Amino acid sequence: MARSSSFRRLATVGVVAALAVAYWGGAGSPTFSSQTSRPHTFATSQKSAESTSSTNPVANLTQPYNQSSQATPTSSVVGVAPLVIQAPKSLGVIEGTQVQLQLSATGGDGPLQWSISSNPSWLQITPSGLLYGIPTSPGNGRATITVTDAAGRSSQVTLPVSVDVPSGNWSGYVDYSPNGVPFTQASAQFVVPTLSSSLPQSCASVVSGGMSLSCSLAEWVGIGGTSGNNTLIQAGVYEIPDLATGSVKIVPWVENLPSPSQPVPNMSVAPGNDMKVSVDQVAGTEWKVTVEDLTTGQSVSGVGNYYGSGDSADFIVEAPTTAAGQTAPTPFSSPIKFFNVKVSSSIQSAGQVMLPTAMVQSGNVATYPGRFHSSYSGFKVYYDDQQG
């Protein structure tokens, strides 16, 4: 008998409900998939990073993203303006792409000299203040930038640095086991975003039944999304603009690839709602997925067979694929927050590897994650020029 990846049961709490084939109105059934561009691969035994020589969708991207200015002045000296560094608040770059960013400073006396310390080995600075380098592996770090004037007065800033794995359809964090042990549990909460009231004209380039087929957005939690063999168990919330009414269709869903996504029955979700998704192994190939709307108290769970490798836990904002192909992410007005991110206790205690992933389309960074914060065990995903 052929294996079946579909869910046998999906039920509201206390009520068993049969799950029908997904119905997505005029938009068709979207596909929530593994990454379309994933040059970062891992060895089976140690999950260590390999070379970044494979295809990079942003090979010519040299300007970092995730920038807003910060400045740290020196103490005031009579007759000399304080020395102030003009630098980004943080630095977001793509793995394997060349970085060039000219820093500047105001004030001080005479020629300025720049230096860098406590920095990732790939990131350097010239005496004239040009930051440069090619990041060789993803992750988060910091660099201390110092500028000194002719009188020996100096000013410093500490610059958070995030090196993101590029993807054509994902942004967020992917968690890898440090010892090759498969994940058996992943869960997180996220806040359903409010889409921007003003959509780009490109969102209307392909429309069916009033629904945009060129822009969409989804937030989800899953296991196995980077295996490359089209096996992924996941659940989340999907937003698609209804251009006919000016509203947004919001659908909670569950998917167990290679089977198509299915809507969660008897659950109505609104922007701003606090959602929780849990993916848990019951025994062997039997897995349970639970979708909860903590704002309204609704909870739906389902059980099915998953045959994937479970080699990653994925916390993602995605631009799904519709009948028209790969969509662009629908603009959202505020950063999307993931929090209370949890994975299998055995992997979490062993020190999992959380790698940031940025969505890159047409050579531009569309959405990207901020730093992972231990204070709330989570992160935020930003759209385009929002600041992290």
XYZ file of C-alpha atoms in Angstrom:
388
model
C 0.000 0.000 0.000
C 1.321 3.410 -0.909
C 2.160 5.741 1.917
C -0.315 8.499 2.655
C 0.847 11.862 3.991
C -2.616 13.271 4.520
C -4.079 13.883 7.951
C -6.489 11.228 9.162
C -8.075 13.466 11.784
C -8.350 17.177 12.242
C -10.667 18.111 15.054
C -11.708 21.040 17.155
C -11.168 20.339 20.833
C -13.805 17.833 21.947
C -15.244 17.520 18.435
C -14.058 15.182 15.685
C -14.368 16.710 12.227
C -13.562 15.236 8.823
C -11.207 17.416 6.831
C -12.305 18.065 3.256
C -10.136 18.959 0.293
C -8.844 22.530 0.599
C -11.032 25.270 -0.808
C -9.367 28.617 -1.290
C -12.028 30.511 -3.241
C -10.840 32.034 -6.481
C -7.219 31.955 -5.373
C -6.721 28.226 -5.860
C -4.822 25.998 -3.441
C -1.507 27.600 -2.464
C 1.640 25.585 -1.877
C 3.746 26.222 1.205
C 7.046 24.705 0.268
C 10.672 24.199 1.107
C 13.079 26.964 0.171
C 13.436 27.786 -3.521
C 17.035 28.927 -3.067
C 19.155 27.263 -0.414
C 22.897 27.423 -1.114
C 23.716 26.517 2.494
C 23.921 22.756 2.994
C 24.891 20.625 5.968
C 26.803 17.424 6.532
C 24.628 14.612 7.897
C 26.905 13.735 10.791
C 27.922 17.111 12.220
C 25.514 19.576 10.577
C 28.505 21.770 9.818
C 28.473 24.423 7.111
C 29.874 23.546 3.698
C 31.188 25.901 1.027
C 28.978 28.764 -0.141
C 29.988 28.317 -3.765
C 26.555 27.262 -5.015
C 24.014 29.533 -6.716
C 23.469 32.866 -5.001
C 20.440 34.940 -6.059
C 22.034 38.209 -4.912
C 25.582 37.911 -6.199
C 25.685 41.634 -7.028
C 24.104 42.911 -3.812
C 26.759 45.033 -2.091
C 24.690 47.405 0.065
C 23.647 45.924 3.412
C 20.002 46.137 4.427
C 18.375 46.567 7.841
C 19.914 50.000 8.318
C 18.991 52.982 10.447
C 21.493 55.469 11.740
C 23.162 55.486 15.114
C 25.804 57.866 16.402
C 28.029 57.967 19.489
C 29.765 61.323 20.201
C 32.942 61.847 22.141
C 33.032 64.163 25.132
C 32.961 67.808 24.178
C 36.277 69.677 23.772
C 36.338 73.480 23.759
C 36.675 74.753 20.194
C 36.310 71.292 18.613
C 32.993 69.728 17.577
C 32.335 66.322 19.159
C 33.480 63.375 17.031
C 30.342 61.489 15.960
C 30.194 58.285 13.903
C 27.397 58.034 11.377
C 26.765 54.282 11.148
C 23.831 51.921 10.674
C 21.998 50.674 13.754
C 22.675 47.138 12.558
C 24.092 45.400 9.516
C 22.164 42.740 7.595
C 23.998 40.966 4.791
C 23.583 37.876 2.626
C 25.883 34.887 2.896
C 28.392 34.722 0.051
C 27.823 38.263 -1.266
C 30.338 41.091 -1.287
C 29.716 43.863 1.239
C 30.853 47.456 0.779
C 29.626 50.233 3.057
C 31.297 53.607 3.496
C 31.063 54.973 7.042
C 31.441 58.634 7.944
C 31.886 60.839 10.977
C 31.408 64.486 11.853
C 33.456 66.692 14.136
C 36.909 65.983 15.455
C 40.182 67.565 14.433
C 42.169 66.796 11.284
C 42.322 63.500 9.317
C 40.340 60.582 10.691
C 41.537 57.003 11.040
C 39.162 54.023 11.243
C 39.663 50.625 12.846
C 37.619 47.546 13.735
C 37.775 45.043 16.600
C 35.827 42.115 18.038
C 34.595 41.561 14.484
C 33.707 38.511 12.419
C 36.873 37.477 10.569
C 35.365 38.186 7.147
C 34.487 41.827 7.963
C 37.252 44.451 7.671
C 37.532 48.246 7.426
C 39.955 50.509 5.580
C 41.644 53.463 7.318
C 39.227 55.703 5.409
C 36.141 53.935 6.844
C 35.072 51.522 4.093
C 33.549 48.360 5.567
C 34.106 45.418 3.242
C 34.190 41.644 3.037
C 32.365 38.515 1.917
C 30.518 36.617 4.698
C 31.346 32.948 4.533
C 28.753 31.484 6.886
C 25.375 32.559 8.320
C 24.780 33.647 11.890
C 24.785 36.660 14.205
C 27.730 38.601 15.579
C 29.002 42.072 16.478
C 31.777 44.431 15.437
C 33.213 47.442 17.267
C 34.007 50.382 14.986
C 36.426 53.075 16.182
C 37.325 56.402 14.573
C 40.233 58.511 15.869
C 41.099 62.108 14.976
C 44.501 63.774 14.693
C 44.466 64.805 18.367
C 43.898 61.221 19.500
C 40.241 61.690 20.427
C 38.130 58.687 19.453
C 34.540 57.530 19.156
C 33.140 53.993 19.043
C 29.985 52.184 18.037
C 29.110 48.507 18.383
C 27.450 47.183 15.266
C 25.269 44.037 15.410
C 25.906 41.943 12.283
C 23.490 39.392 10.844
C 24.515 37.112 7.966
C 21.403 35.589 6.401
C 20.978 32.540 4.189
C 19.307 33.702 0.936
C 15.999 32.137 -0.087
C 13.572 32.906 -2.863
C 10.483 32.382 -0.693
C 11.436 32.161 3.013
C 12.455 34.547 5.769
C 12.831 33.745 9.457
C 14.946 31.232 11.363
C 15.830 27.603 10.642
C 17.006 25.501 13.566
C 19.457 22.659 12.927
C 20.388 19.916 15.337
C 24.088 20.072 16.281
C 24.411 16.296 16.478
C 22.226 15.111 13.595
C 19.394 13.930 15.861
C 16.002 14.461 14.135
C 13.590 16.992 15.593
C 10.517 15.537 17.259
C 8.869 18.783 18.409
C 8.625 22.407 17.324
C 6.285 25.149 18.488
C 6.009 28.926 18.485
C 3.579 31.785 18.782
C 3.235 34.572 16.252
C 0.989 37.570 15.754
C -1.145 37.615 12.588
C 0.072 40.641 10.601
C -1.919 43.563 9.278
C -1.269 43.981 5.574
C -0.419 47.441 4.292
C -3.426 49.463 3.188
C -1.590 50.552 0.054
C -0.504 47.623 -2.098
C 1.963 47.870 -4.987
C 0.522 47.660 -8.489
C 2.341 44.357 -8.967
C -0.127 42.706 -6.554
C -2.823 43.216 -9.208
C -0.781 41.742 -12.066
C -2.515 38.356 -11.792
C -6.034 38.196 -10.330
C -8.571 35.377 -10.130
C -12.023 35.816 -8.617
C -10.874 39.104 -7.128
C -7.972 37.437 -5.331
C -4.377 38.425 -6.025
C -2.306 35.554 -7.365
C 0.866 37.648 -7.503
C 1.089 38.692 -3.816
C 0.465 36.609 -0.709
C 1.928 35.930 2.718
C 2.055 33.063 5.228
C 3.466 32.572 8.734
C 4.122 29.024 9.876
C 5.958 26.542 12.065
C 7.156 23.212 10.692
C 9.698 20.407 10.691
C 11.820 19.170 7.790
C 11.639 22.133 5.415
C 15.294 22.026 4.359
C 15.589 18.324 3.580
C 15.293 18.903 -0.171
C 13.073 15.845 -0.677
C 9.703 17.645 -0.555
C 8.730 16.299 2.861
C 7.625 18.943 5.324
C 5.016 18.945 8.091
C 3.768 22.447 8.928
C 0.857 24.665 9.897
C 0.205 28.377 10.004
C -1.870 31.276 8.717
C -2.202 32.504 5.125
C -3.133 36.036 4.026
C -4.131 36.945 0.474
C -5.464 40.322 -0.724
C -9.039 40.374 -2.034
C -8.723 43.162 -4.584
C -12.437 43.058 -5.417
C -13.494 44.079 -1.892
C -10.328 45.729 -0.610
C -10.186 43.192 2.230
C -7.815 40.388 3.134
C -8.677 36.698 3.187
C -7.053 35.055 6.231
C -6.979 31.256 6.386
C -5.373 29.014 9.021
C -4.029 25.883 7.339
C -2.074 22.669 7.758
C 0.129 20.884 5.233
C 2.044 17.625 5.121
C 4.053 17.639 1.910
C 3.818 16.252 -0.669
C 0.057 16.428 0.005
C -1.586 19.842 -0.639
C -2.401 22.328 2.073
C -5.764 22.087 3.827
C -7.703 24.813 5.650
C -8.311 24.383 9.361
C -12.085 23.957 9.870
C -14.211 25.989 12.264
C -11.546 28.601 12.945
C -11.832 32.303 12.161
C -8.670 34.381 12.502
C -8.174 38.163 12.437
C -5.133 40.467 12.185
C -3.457 40.954 15.555
C -4.533 37.574 16.906
C -1.987 35.593 18.920
C -1.525 32.213 17.209
C 0.325 29.145 18.452
C 1.383 26.224 16.259
C 2.769 22.963 17.681
C 4.191 20.058 15.666
C 4.850 16.926 17.748
C 5.884 13.353 17.040
C 3.466 10.931 18.711
C 5.276 7.674 17.890
C 7.183 6.485 14.855
C 5.740 8.106 11.737
C 2.639 9.369 13.577
C 2.645 13.122 14.191
C 0.214 15.600 15.717
C -0.260 19.203 14.616
C -2.136 21.722 16.774
C -3.231 25.197 15.702
C -4.446 27.522 18.474
C -5.863 31.027 18.362
C -4.991 32.164 21.872
C -6.911 35.405 21.383
C -10.254 33.683 20.796
C -9.587 30.393 22.607
C -10.065 28.259 19.485
C -7.930 25.116 19.169
C -7.756 22.530 16.381
C -5.528 19.461 16.196
C -4.866 16.699 13.691
C -2.890 13.462 13.453
C -1.162 12.076 10.364
C 1.873 10.216 9.065
C 5.102 12.077 8.338
C 7.973 10.209 6.676
C 10.547 12.983 6.376
C 13.990 13.239 7.944
C 13.062 15.871 10.536
C 16.438 17.517 10.064
C 15.301 21.071 10.798
C 12.723 23.063 12.743
C 11.435 26.001 10.725
C 9.903 29.309 11.893
C 9.045 31.116 8.707
C 7.327 33.989 6.934
C 6.804 32.808 3.353
C 5.652 34.070 -0.005
C 3.675 30.960 -1.066
C 3.237 29.576 -4.554
C -0.215 29.964 -6.138
C -1.652 28.740 -9.434
C 0.201 31.629 -11.098
C 3.563 30.573 -9.650
C 5.861 32.108 -7.060
C 4.284 35.155 -5.406
C 5.888 38.233 -3.929
C 5.313 38.838 -0.199
C 2.333 41.099 0.427
C 3.582 44.232 2.238
C 2.791 44.258 5.966
C 2.600 47.401 8.046
C 4.468 46.263 11.178
C 7.138 43.614 11.828
C 5.825 40.072 12.343
C 6.778 38.768 15.783
C 7.541 35.112 16.580
C 7.992 34.297 20.274
C 8.171 31.376 22.712
C 10.046 29.432 20.048
C 10.663 25.882 21.288
C 12.105 22.666 19.857
C 12.830 19.155 21.121
C 14.307 19.434 24.616
C 17.208 17.083 23.823
C 18.275 19.257 20.886
C 17.681 22.546 22.699
C 19.888 21.481 25.599
C 22.615 20.320 23.198
C 22.877 23.803 21.670
C 20.930 23.991 18.438
C 22.104 26.044 15.461
C 19.635 28.861 14.662
C 20.330 30.314 11.221
C 18.656 33.497 9.919
C 17.131 33.397 6.433
C 16.231 36.395 4.247
C 13.816 36.374 1.294
C 15.535 37.652 -1.835
C 13.559 38.220 -5.037
C 14.755 39.858 -8.272
C 18.064 40.703 -6.642
C 16.467 42.604 -3.753
C 15.894 41.711 -0.110
C 12.086 41.532 0.290
C 11.759 40.396 3.914
C 14.372 39.593 6.551
C 14.606 38.572 10.218
C 16.004 40.652 13.033
C 18.221 39.203 15.732
C 17.028 36.273 17.835
C 16.196 37.591 21.313
C 16.603 35.289 24.297
C 14.400 37.602 26.402
C 11.269 36.417 24.589
C 12.823 33.459 22.752
C 11.957 34.814 19.353
C 12.509 37.353 16.619
C 10.760 39.750 14.254
C 10.527 39.626 10.467
C 10.700 42.947 8.648
C 9.409 43.984 5.248
C 11.655 45.784 2.745
C 12.980 48.964 4.405
C 11.485 48.477 7.876
C 14.224 48.742 10.456
C 15.445 45.833 12.590
